[in-house]
mmCIF file of N, CA, C and O in Angstrom:
data_model
loop_
_atom_site.group_PDB
_atom_site.id
_atom_site.type_symbol
_atom_site.label_atom_id
_atom_site.label_comp_id
_atom_site.label_asym_id
_atom_site.label_seq_id
_atom_site.Cartn_x
_atom_site.Cartn_y
_atom_site.Cartn_z
ATOM 1 N N ILE A 11 59.291 -91.382 -4.619
ATOM 2 C CA ILE A 11 59.523 -90.071 -3.932
ATOM 3 C C ILE A 11 58.193 -89.384 -3.611
ATOM 4 O O ILE A 11 58.027 -88.851 -2.541
ATOM 5 N N HIS A 12 57.283 -89.452 -4.600
ATOM 6 C CA HIS A 12 55.965 -88.850 -4.340
ATOM 7 C C HIS A 12 55.259 -89.377 -3.120
ATOM 8 O O HIS A 12 54.752 -88.622 -2.283
ATOM 9 N N ALA A 13 55.230 -90.705 -2.975
ATOM 10 C CA ALA A 13 54.647 -91.403 -1.868
ATOM 11 C C ALA A 13 55.318 -91.020 -0.517
ATOM 12 O O ALA A 13 54.676 -90.802 0.541
ATOM 13 N N GLN A 14 56.599 -90.892 -0.535
ATOM 14 C CA GLN A 14 57.393 -90.506 0.626
ATOM 15 C C GLN A 14 57.080 -89.073 1.058
ATOM 16 O O GLN A 14 56.948 -88.809 2.237
ATOM 17 N N LEU A 15 57.003 -88.206 0.088
ATOM 18 C CA LEU A 15 56.612 -86.812 0.417
ATOM 19 C C LEU A 15 55.275 -86.731 1.001
ATOM 20 O O LEU A 15 55.062 -85.948 2.000
ATOM 21 N N GLN A 16 54.269 -87.411 0.500
ATOM 22 C CA GLN A 16 52.938 -87.457 1.008
ATOM 23 C C GLN A 16 53.007 -87.946 2.512
ATOM 24 O O GLN A 16 52.302 -87.377 3.368
ATOM 25 N N LEU A 17 53.711 -88.996 2.725
ATOM 26 C CA LEU A 17 53.778 -89.606 4.071
ATOM 27 C C LEU A 17 54.453 -88.581 5.069
ATOM 28 O O LEU A 17 53.894 -88.342 6.132
ATOM 29 N N LEU A 18 55.504 -87.899 4.681
ATOM 30 C CA LEU A 18 56.154 -86.989 5.489
ATOM 31 C C LEU A 18 55.186 -85.728 5.768
ATOM 32 O O LEU A 18 55.138 -85.318 6.994
ATOM 33 N N VAL A 19 54.621 -85.270 4.811
ATOM 34 C CA VAL A 19 53.671 -84.116 4.980
ATOM 35 C C VAL A 19 52.490 -84.505 5.923
ATOM 36 O O VAL A 19 52.119 -83.816 6.761
ATOM 37 N N THR A 20 51.932 -85.686 5.755
ATOM 38 C CA THR A 20 50.852 -86.192 6.487
ATOM 39 C C THR A 20 51.291 -86.345 7.964
ATOM 40 O O THR A 20 50.613 -85.921 8.870
ATOM 41 N N GLN A 21 52.524 -86.872 8.242
ATOM 42 C CA GLN A 21 53.022 -86.993 9.546
ATOM 43 C C GLN A 21 53.229 -85.686 10.268
ATOM 44 O O GLN A 21 53.234 -85.591 11.476
ATOM 45 N N HIS A 22 53.565 -84.632 9.568
ATOM 46 C CA HIS A 22 53.902 -83.326 10.136
ATOM 47 C C HIS A 22 52.970 -82.196 9.827
ATOM 48 O O HIS A 22 53.347 -81.032 9.834
ATOM 49 N N ALA A 23 51.759 -82.523 9.458
ATOM 50 C CA ALA A 23 50.757 -81.563 9.030
ATOM 51 C C ALA A 23 50.474 -80.436 9.998
ATOM 52 O O ALA A 23 50.121 -79.340 9.615
ATOM 53 N N SER A 24 50.667 -80.750 11.261
ATOM 54 C CA SER A 24 50.489 -79.713 12.293
ATOM 55 C C SER A 24 51.654 -78.861 12.594
ATOM 56 O O SER A 24 51.658 -77.925 13.478
ATOM 57 N N SER A 25 52.739 -79.047 11.923
ATOM 58 C CA SER A 25 53.976 -78.275 12.072
ATOM 59 C C SER A 25 53.881 -76.833 11.415
ATOM 60 O O SER A 25 53.612 -76.766 10.241
ATOM 61 N N PRO A 26 54.004 -75.853 12.264
ATOM 62 C CA PRO A 26 53.934 -74.483 11.759
ATOM 63 C C PRO A 26 54.945 -74.216 10.613
ATOM 64 O O PRO A 26 54.611 -73.521 9.625
ATOM 65 N N ALA A 27 56.112 -74.823 10.674
ATOM 66 C CA ALA A 27 57.144 -74.583 9.644
ATOM 67 C C ALA A 27 56.623 -75.213 8.296
ATOM 68 O O ALA A 27 56.807 -74.566 7.238
ATOM 69 N N LEU A 28 56.003 -76.339 8.389
ATOM 70 C CA LEU A 28 55.545 -77.018 7.195
ATOM 71 C C LEU A 28 54.293 -76.183 6.572
ATOM 72 O O LEU A 28 54.106 -76.031 5.401
ATOM 73 N N GLN A 29 53.517 -75.668 7.522
ATOM 74 C CA GLN A 29 52.273 -74.931 7.110
ATOM 75 C C GLN A 29 52.606 -73.665 6.357
ATOM 76 O O GLN A 29 51.802 -73.063 5.672
ATOM 77 N N GLU A 30 53.823 -73.230 6.396
ATOM 78 C CA GLU A 30 54.332 -72.040 5.638
ATOM 79 C C GLU A 30 54.630 -72.397 4.224
ATOM 80 O O GLU A 30 54.933 -71.522 3.358
ATOM 81 N N LEU A 31 54.595 -73.654 3.845
ATOM 82 C CA LEU A 31 54.881 -74.156 2.534
ATOM 83 C C LEU A 31 53.670 -74.586 1.874
ATOM 84 O O LEU A 31 53.257 -75.768 1.889
ATOM 85 N N PRO A 32 52.929 -73.696 1.168
ATOM 86 C CA PRO A 32 51.635 -74.087 0.539
ATOM 87 C C PRO A 32 51.761 -75.240 -0.459
ATOM 88 O O PRO A 32 50.779 -75.912 -0.639
ATOM 89 N N GLU A 33 52.841 -75.375 -1.032
ATOM 90 C CA GLU A 33 53.096 -76.545 -2.024
ATOM 91 C C GLU A 33 52.883 -77.868 -1.320
ATOM 92 O O GLU A 33 52.366 -78.775 -1.867
ATOM 93 N N ALA A 34 53.238 -77.926 0.003
ATOM 94 C CA ALA A 34 53.078 -79.136 0.761
ATOM 95 C C ALA A 34 51.612 -79.388 1.016
ATOM 96 O O ALA A 34 51.212 -80.626 1.188
ATOM 97 N N ALA A 35 50.748 -78.343 1.004
ATOM 98 C CA ALA A 35 49.350 -78.613 1.236
ATOM 99 C C ALA A 35 48.700 -79.426 0.150
ATOM 100 O O ALA A 35 47.798 -80.153 0.405
ATOM 101 N N VAL A 36 49.244 -79.292 -1.065
ATOM 102 C CA VAL A 36 48.710 -80.112 -2.181
ATOM 103 C C VAL A 36 48.960 -81.655 -1.865
ATOM 104 O O VAL A 36 48.117 -82.456 -1.975
ATOM 105 N N TYR A 37 50.105 -81.891 -1.318
ATOM 106 C CA TYR A 37 50.497 -83.325 -0.970
ATOM 107 C C TYR A 37 49.518 -83.821 0.114
ATOM 108 O O TYR A 37 49.077 -84.881 0.052
ATOM 109 N N LEU A 38 49.292 -82.999 1.069
ATOM 110 C CA LEU A 38 48.343 -83.319 2.172
ATOM 111 C C LEU A 38 46.966 -83.585 1.658
ATOM 112 O O LEU A 38 46.398 -84.626 2.035
ATOM 113 N N SER A 39 46.534 -82.732 0.836
ATOM 114 C CA SER A 39 45.159 -82.811 0.302
ATOM 115 C C SER A 39 44.979 -84.021 -0.517
ATOM 116 O O SER A 39 44.038 -84.757 -0.451
ATOM 117 N N ARG A 40 45.985 -84.370 -1.335
ATOM 118 C CA ARG A 40 45.918 -85.584 -2.244
ATOM 119 C C ARG A 40 45.961 -86.822 -1.432
ATOM 120 O O ARG A 40 45.458 -87.845 -1.808
ATOM 121 N N ALA A 41 46.724 -86.788 -0.348
ATOM 122 C CA ALA A 41 46.928 -88.016 0.472
ATOM 123 C C ALA A 41 45.707 -88.258 1.398
ATOM 124 O O ALA A 41 45.452 -89.433 1.709
ATOM 125 N N CYS A 42 45.055 -87.174 1.836
ATOM 126 C CA CYS A 42 44.041 -87.367 2.875
ATOM 127 C C CYS A 42 42.593 -87.015 2.539
ATOM 128 O O CYS A 42 41.753 -86.952 3.397
ATOM 129 N N TRP A 43 42.323 -86.697 1.298
ATOM 130 C CA TRP A 43 40.988 -86.188 0.970
ATOM 131 C C TRP A 43 39.842 -87.141 1.177
ATOM 132 O O TRP A 43 38.694 -86.803 1.376
ATOM 133 N N GLN A 44 40.149 -88.437 1.303
ATOM 134 C CA GLN A 44 39.227 -89.459 1.667
ATOM 135 C C GLN A 44 39.875 -90.519 2.525
ATOM 136 O O GLN A 44 41.072 -90.611 2.462
ATOM 137 N N GLY A 45 39.112 -91.226 3.281
ATOM 138 C CA GLY A 45 39.721 -92.258 4.060
ATOM 139 C C GLY A 45 39.943 -91.844 5.524
ATOM 140 O O GLY A 45 39.364 -90.861 5.973
ATOM 141 N N PRO A 46 40.699 -92.576 6.253
ATOM 142 C CA PRO A 46 40.851 -92.417 7.680
ATOM 143 C C PRO A 46 41.620 -91.090 8.118
ATOM 144 O O PRO A 46 41.570 -90.738 9.277
ATOM 145 N N HIS A 47 42.256 -90.503 7.195
ATOM 146 C CA HIS A 47 43.090 -89.277 7.578
ATOM 147 C C HIS A 47 42.401 -87.943 7.243
ATOM 148 O O HIS A 47 43.021 -86.922 7.303
ATOM 149 N N THR A 48 41.143 -87.926 6.890
ATOM 150 C CA THR A 48 40.498 -86.768 6.515
ATOM 151 C C THR A 48 40.459 -85.708 7.635
ATOM 152 O O THR A 48 40.480 -84.486 7.341
ATOM 153 N N ALA A 49 40.460 -86.077 8.878
ATOM 154 C CA ALA A 49 40.512 -85.115 9.970
ATOM 155 C C ALA A 49 41.777 -84.191 9.962
ATOM 156 O O ALA A 49 41.753 -83.026 10.406
ATOM 157 N N MET A 50 42.869 -84.725 9.346
ATOM 158 C CA MET A 50 44.054 -83.934 9.295
ATOM 159 C C MET A 50 43.859 -82.681 8.345
ATOM 160 O O MET A 50 44.624 -81.698 8.475
ATOM 161 N N LEU A 51 42.882 -82.819 7.405
ATOM 162 C CA LEU A 51 42.658 -81.705 6.563
ATOM 163 C C LEU A 51 42.089 -80.451 7.209
ATOM 164 O O LEU A 51 42.187 -79.367 6.641
ATOM 165 N N ARG A 52 41.689 -80.559 8.420
ATOM 166 C CA ARG A 52 41.193 -79.415 9.143
ATOM 167 C C ARG A 52 42.409 -78.473 9.489
ATOM 168 O O ARG A 52 42.196 -77.233 9.632
ATOM 169 N N THR A 53 43.592 -78.953 9.465
ATOM 170 C CA THR A 53 44.759 -78.062 9.665
ATOM 171 C C THR A 53 45.020 -77.146 8.501
ATOM 172 O O THR A 53 45.739 -76.167 8.674
ATOM 173 N N LEU A 54 44.382 -77.401 7.362
ATOM 174 C CA LEU A 54 44.503 -76.526 6.187
ATOM 175 C C LEU A 54 44.075 -75.104 6.489
ATOM 176 O O LEU A 54 44.531 -74.180 5.828
ATOM 177 N N SER A 55 43.250 -74.935 7.451
ATOM 178 C CA SER A 55 42.767 -73.613 7.840
ATOM 179 C C SER A 55 43.960 -72.776 8.438
ATOM 180 O O SER A 55 43.848 -71.490 8.457
ATOM 181 N N LEU A 56 45.070 -73.402 8.792
ATOM 182 C CA LEU A 56 46.251 -72.730 9.311
ATOM 183 C C LEU A 56 47.330 -72.524 8.315
ATOM 184 O O LEU A 56 48.341 -71.890 8.607
ATOM 185 N N TRP A 57 47.174 -73.210 7.150
ATOM 186 C CA TRP A 57 48.251 -73.173 6.132
ATOM 187 C C TRP A 57 48.326 -71.884 5.355
ATOM 188 O O TRP A 57 47.273 -71.234 5.177
ATOM 189 N N ALA A 58 49.445 -71.586 4.879
ATOM 190 C CA ALA A 58 49.634 -70.419 4.021
ATOM 191 C C ALA A 58 48.827 -70.608 2.674
ATOM 192 O O ALA A 58 48.761 -71.793 2.275
ATOM 193 N N PRO A 59 48.287 -69.598 2.108
ATOM 194 C CA PRO A 59 47.461 -69.797 0.898
ATOM 195 C C PRO A 59 48.321 -70.271 -0.285
ATOM 196 O O PRO A 59 49.438 -69.985 -0.419
ATOM 197 N N LEU A 60 47.648 -71.018 -1.060
ATOM 198 C CA LEU A 60 48.270 -71.520 -2.404
ATOM 199 C C LEU A 60 48.274 -70.389 -3.422
ATOM 200 O O LEU A 60 47.469 -69.422 -3.318
ATOM 201 N N PRO A 61 49.152 -70.441 -4.437
ATOM 202 C CA PRO A 61 49.088 -69.561 -5.555
ATOM 203 C C PRO A 61 47.786 -69.856 -6.217
ATOM 204 O O PRO A 61 47.219 -70.917 -6.212
ATOM 205 N N LEU A 62 47.308 -68.866 -7.042
ATOM 206 C CA LEU A 62 45.958 -68.978 -7.683
ATOM 207 C C LEU A 62 45.834 -70.251 -8.533
ATOM 208 O O LEU A 62 44.855 -70.961 -8.429
ATOM 209 N N LEU A 63 46.747 -70.549 -9.444
ATOM 210 C CA LEU A 63 46.607 -71.705 -10.307
ATOM 211 C C LEU A 63 46.593 -73.003 -9.550
ATOM 212 O O LEU A 63 45.903 -73.911 -9.891
ATOM 213 N N SER A 64 47.430 -73.093 -8.527
ATOM 214 C CA SER A 64 47.385 -74.322 -7.638
ATOM 215 C C SER A 64 46.047 -74.448 -6.975
ATOM 216 O O SER A 64 45.613 -75.593 -6.874
ATOM 217 N N ALA A 65 45.516 -73.374 -6.486
ATOM 218 C CA ALA A 65 44.209 -73.486 -5.807
ATOM 219 C C ALA A 65 43.105 -73.869 -6.756
ATOM 220 O O ALA A 65 42.243 -74.659 -6.434
ATOM 221 N N LEU A 66 43.158 -73.339 -8.016
ATOM 222 C CA LEU A 66 42.214 -73.705 -8.990
ATOM 223 C C LEU A 66 42.209 -75.168 -9.350
ATOM 224 O O LEU A 66 41.278 -75.910 -9.498
ATOM 225 N N SER A 67 43.460 -75.614 -9.509
ATOM 226 C CA SER A 67 43.749 -77.037 -9.834
ATOM 227 C C SER A 67 43.255 -77.990 -8.684
ATOM 228 O O SER A 67 42.602 -79.018 -8.947
ATOM 229 N N LEU A 68 43.492 -77.618 -7.481
ATOM 230 C CA LEU A 68 43.214 -78.445 -6.339
ATOM 231 C C LEU A 68 41.673 -78.471 -6.214
ATOM 232 O O LEU A 68 41.166 -79.586 -5.965
ATOM 233 N N ILE A 69 40.971 -77.388 -6.342
ATOM 234 C CA ILE A 69 39.526 -77.442 -6.152
ATOM 235 C C ILE A 69 38.798 -78.149 -7.274
ATOM 236 O O ILE A 69 37.759 -78.727 -7.086
ATOM 237 N N SER A 70 39.376 -78.207 -8.459
ATOM 238 C CA SER A 70 38.786 -78.849 -9.552
ATOM 239 C C SER A 70 39.113 -80.328 -9.659
ATOM 240 O O SER A 70 38.508 -81.026 -10.451
ATOM 241 N N ASP A 71 40.003 -80.740 -8.838
ATOM 242 C CA ASP A 71 40.467 -82.141 -8.864
ATOM 243 C C ASP A 71 39.643 -82.950 -7.702
ATOM 244 O O ASP A 71 38.957 -82.276 -7.009
ATOM 245 N N ALA A 72 39.915 -84.209 -7.672
ATOM 246 C CA ALA A 72 39.182 -85.024 -6.688
ATOM 247 C C ALA A 72 39.241 -84.553 -5.269
ATOM 248 O O ALA A 72 38.211 -84.491 -4.596
ATOM 249 N N PRO A 73 40.408 -84.083 -4.749
ATOM 250 C CA PRO A 73 40.464 -83.577 -3.333
ATOM 251 C C PRO A 73 39.523 -82.413 -3.150
ATOM 252 O O PRO A 73 39.042 -82.204 -1.934
ATOM 253 N N GLY A 74 39.142 -81.704 -4.039
ATOM 254 C CA GLY A 74 38.267 -80.597 -3.951
ATOM 255 C C GLY A 74 36.856 -80.947 -3.515
ATOM 256 O O GLY A 74 36.062 -80.127 -3.067
ATOM 257 N N ALA A 75 36.542 -82.218 -3.486
ATOM 258 C CA ALA A 75 35.231 -82.756 -3.040
ATOM 259 C C ALA A 75 35.202 -82.709 -1.504
ATOM 260 O O ALA A 75 34.143 -82.763 -0.944
ATOM 261 N N ASN A 76 36.373 -82.657 -0.864
ATOM 262 C CA ASN A 76 36.402 -82.614 0.586
ATOM 263 C C ASN A 76 36.211 -81.098 1.061
ATOM 264 O O ASN A 76 36.791 -80.245 0.482
ATOM 265 N N LEU A 77 35.367 -80.967 2.056
ATOM 266 C CA LEU A 77 34.938 -79.580 2.455
ATOM 267 C C LEU A 77 36.187 -78.815 2.968
ATOM 268 O O LEU A 77 36.340 -77.625 2.550
ATOM 269 N N SER A 78 37.048 -79.388 3.677
ATOM 270 C CA SER A 78 38.255 -78.679 4.215
ATOM 271 C C SER A 78 39.152 -78.211 3.136
ATOM 272 O O SER A 78 39.686 -77.148 3.048
ATOM 273 N N VAL A 79 39.356 -79.139 2.118
ATOM 274 C CA VAL A 79 40.156 -78.832 0.916
ATOM 275 C C VAL A 79 39.464 -77.645 0.114
ATOM 276 O O VAL A 79 40.189 -76.709 -0.245
ATOM 277 N N ARG A 80 38.212 -77.791 -0.035
ATOM 278 C CA ARG A 80 37.469 -76.747 -0.876
ATOM 279 C C ARG A 80 37.575 -75.420 -0.161
ATOM 280 O O ARG A 80 37.823 -74.402 -0.758
ATOM 281 N N GLN A 81 37.437 -75.313 1.200
ATOM 282 C CA GLN A 81 37.547 -74.049 1.941
ATOM 283 C C GLN A 81 38.918 -73.555 1.856
ATOM 284 O O GLN A 81 39.079 -72.323 1.723
ATOM 285 N N TYR A 82 39.934 -74.359 1.913
ATOM 286 C CA TYR A 82 41.300 -73.889 1.783
ATOM 287 C C TYR A 82 41.601 -73.303 0.417
ATOM 288 O O TYR A 82 42.191 -72.213 0.282
ATOM 289 N N ALA A 83 41.104 -74.020 -0.633
ATOM 290 C CA ALA A 83 41.301 -73.499 -2.002
ATOM 291 C C ALA A 83 40.655 -72.154 -2.164
ATOM 292 O O ALA A 83 41.149 -71.254 -2.767
ATOM 293 N N LEU A 84 39.394 -72.028 -1.696
ATOM 294 C CA LEU A 84 38.618 -70.749 -1.743
ATOM 295 C C LEU A 84 39.353 -69.693 -1.054
ATOM 296 O O LEU A 84 39.484 -68.537 -1.503
ATOM 297 N N ARG A 85 39.823 -69.966 0.181
ATOM 298 C CA ARG A 85 40.546 -68.952 0.910
ATOM 299 C C ARG A 85 41.806 -68.535 0.207
ATOM 300 O O ARG A 85 42.201 -67.319 0.111
ATOM 301 N N SER A 86 42.450 -69.475 -0.420
ATOM 302 C CA SER A 86 43.662 -69.183 -1.211
ATOM 303 C C SER A 86 43.321 -68.214 -2.395
ATOM 304 O O SER A 86 44.053 -67.269 -2.719
ATOM 305 N N MET A 87 42.249 -68.576 -3.086
ATOM 306 C CA MET A 87 41.845 -67.650 -4.246
ATOM 307 C C MET A 87 41.439 -66.358 -3.748
ATOM 308 O O MET A 87 41.772 -65.350 -4.462
ATOM 309 N N ARG A 88 40.807 -66.153 -2.596
ATOM 310 C CA ARG A 88 40.449 -64.867 -2.080
ATOM 311 C C ARG A 88 41.613 -63.992 -1.697
ATOM 312 O O ARG A 88 41.519 -62.752 -1.585
ATOM 313 N N SER A 89 42.757 -64.699 -1.434
ATOM 314 C CA SER A 89 43.886 -63.969 -0.934
ATOM 315 C C SER A 89 44.688 -63.308 -2.097
ATOM 316 O O SER A 89 45.622 -62.527 -1.861
ATOM 317 N N VAL A 90 44.273 -63.641 -3.311
ATOM 318 C CA VAL A 90 45.013 -63.122 -4.505
ATOM 319 C C VAL A 90 44.418 -61.711 -4.808
ATOM 320 O O VAL A 90 43.204 -61.549 -4.925
ATOM 321 N N ALA A 91 45.303 -60.803 -4.993
ATOM 322 C CA ALA A 91 44.934 -59.419 -5.353
ATOM 323 C C ALA A 91 44.275 -59.450 -6.694
ATOM 324 O O ALA A 91 44.785 -60.176 -7.687
ATOM 325 N N PRO A 92 43.235 -58.646 -6.950
ATOM 326 C CA PRO A 92 42.617 -58.629 -8.248
ATOM 327 C C PRO A 92 43.561 -58.366 -9.398
ATOM 328 O O PRO A 92 43.409 -58.832 -10.495
ATOM 329 N N GLU A 93 44.612 -57.547 -9.166
ATOM 330 C CA GLU A 93 45.575 -57.121 -10.221
ATOM 331 C C GLU A 93 46.283 -58.376 -10.682
ATOM 332 O O GLU A 93 46.830 -58.385 -11.819
ATOM 333 N N GLN A 94 46.474 -59.337 -9.856
ATOM 334 C CA GLN A 94 47.208 -60.561 -10.194
ATOM 335 C C GLN A 94 46.425 -61.519 -11.028
ATOM 336 O O GLN A 94 46.942 -62.420 -11.696
ATOM 337 N N VAL A 95 45.166 -61.384 -11.087
ATOM 338 C CA VAL A 95 44.222 -62.260 -11.854
ATOM 339 C C VAL A 95 44.227 -62.014 -13.347
ATOM 340 O O VAL A 95 44.217 -62.877 -14.202
ATOM 341 N N CYS A 96 44.427 -60.737 -13.734
ATOM 342 C CA CYS A 96 44.334 -60.404 -15.107
ATOM 343 C C CYS A 96 45.542 -60.807 -15.913
ATOM 344 O O CYS A 96 46.592 -60.949 -15.661
#
């Protein structure tokens, strides 16, 4: 199931409806952070921000080595209100 979700997310990464689901960005990041599909990660600039813990997890994991993934995770963290961090 995990591989099928990654495939579907990768195939539809430019879909605005999918970009509203930040949880799907994690699948895209993990599927494309290296190799021939890294260009798809540029679409992360259009995706809804991740929740704080998901962003921290993503940036500290292997996909966080990719610049587009790192920028997305940082943008997600900046979108969190300071009151939510405590």
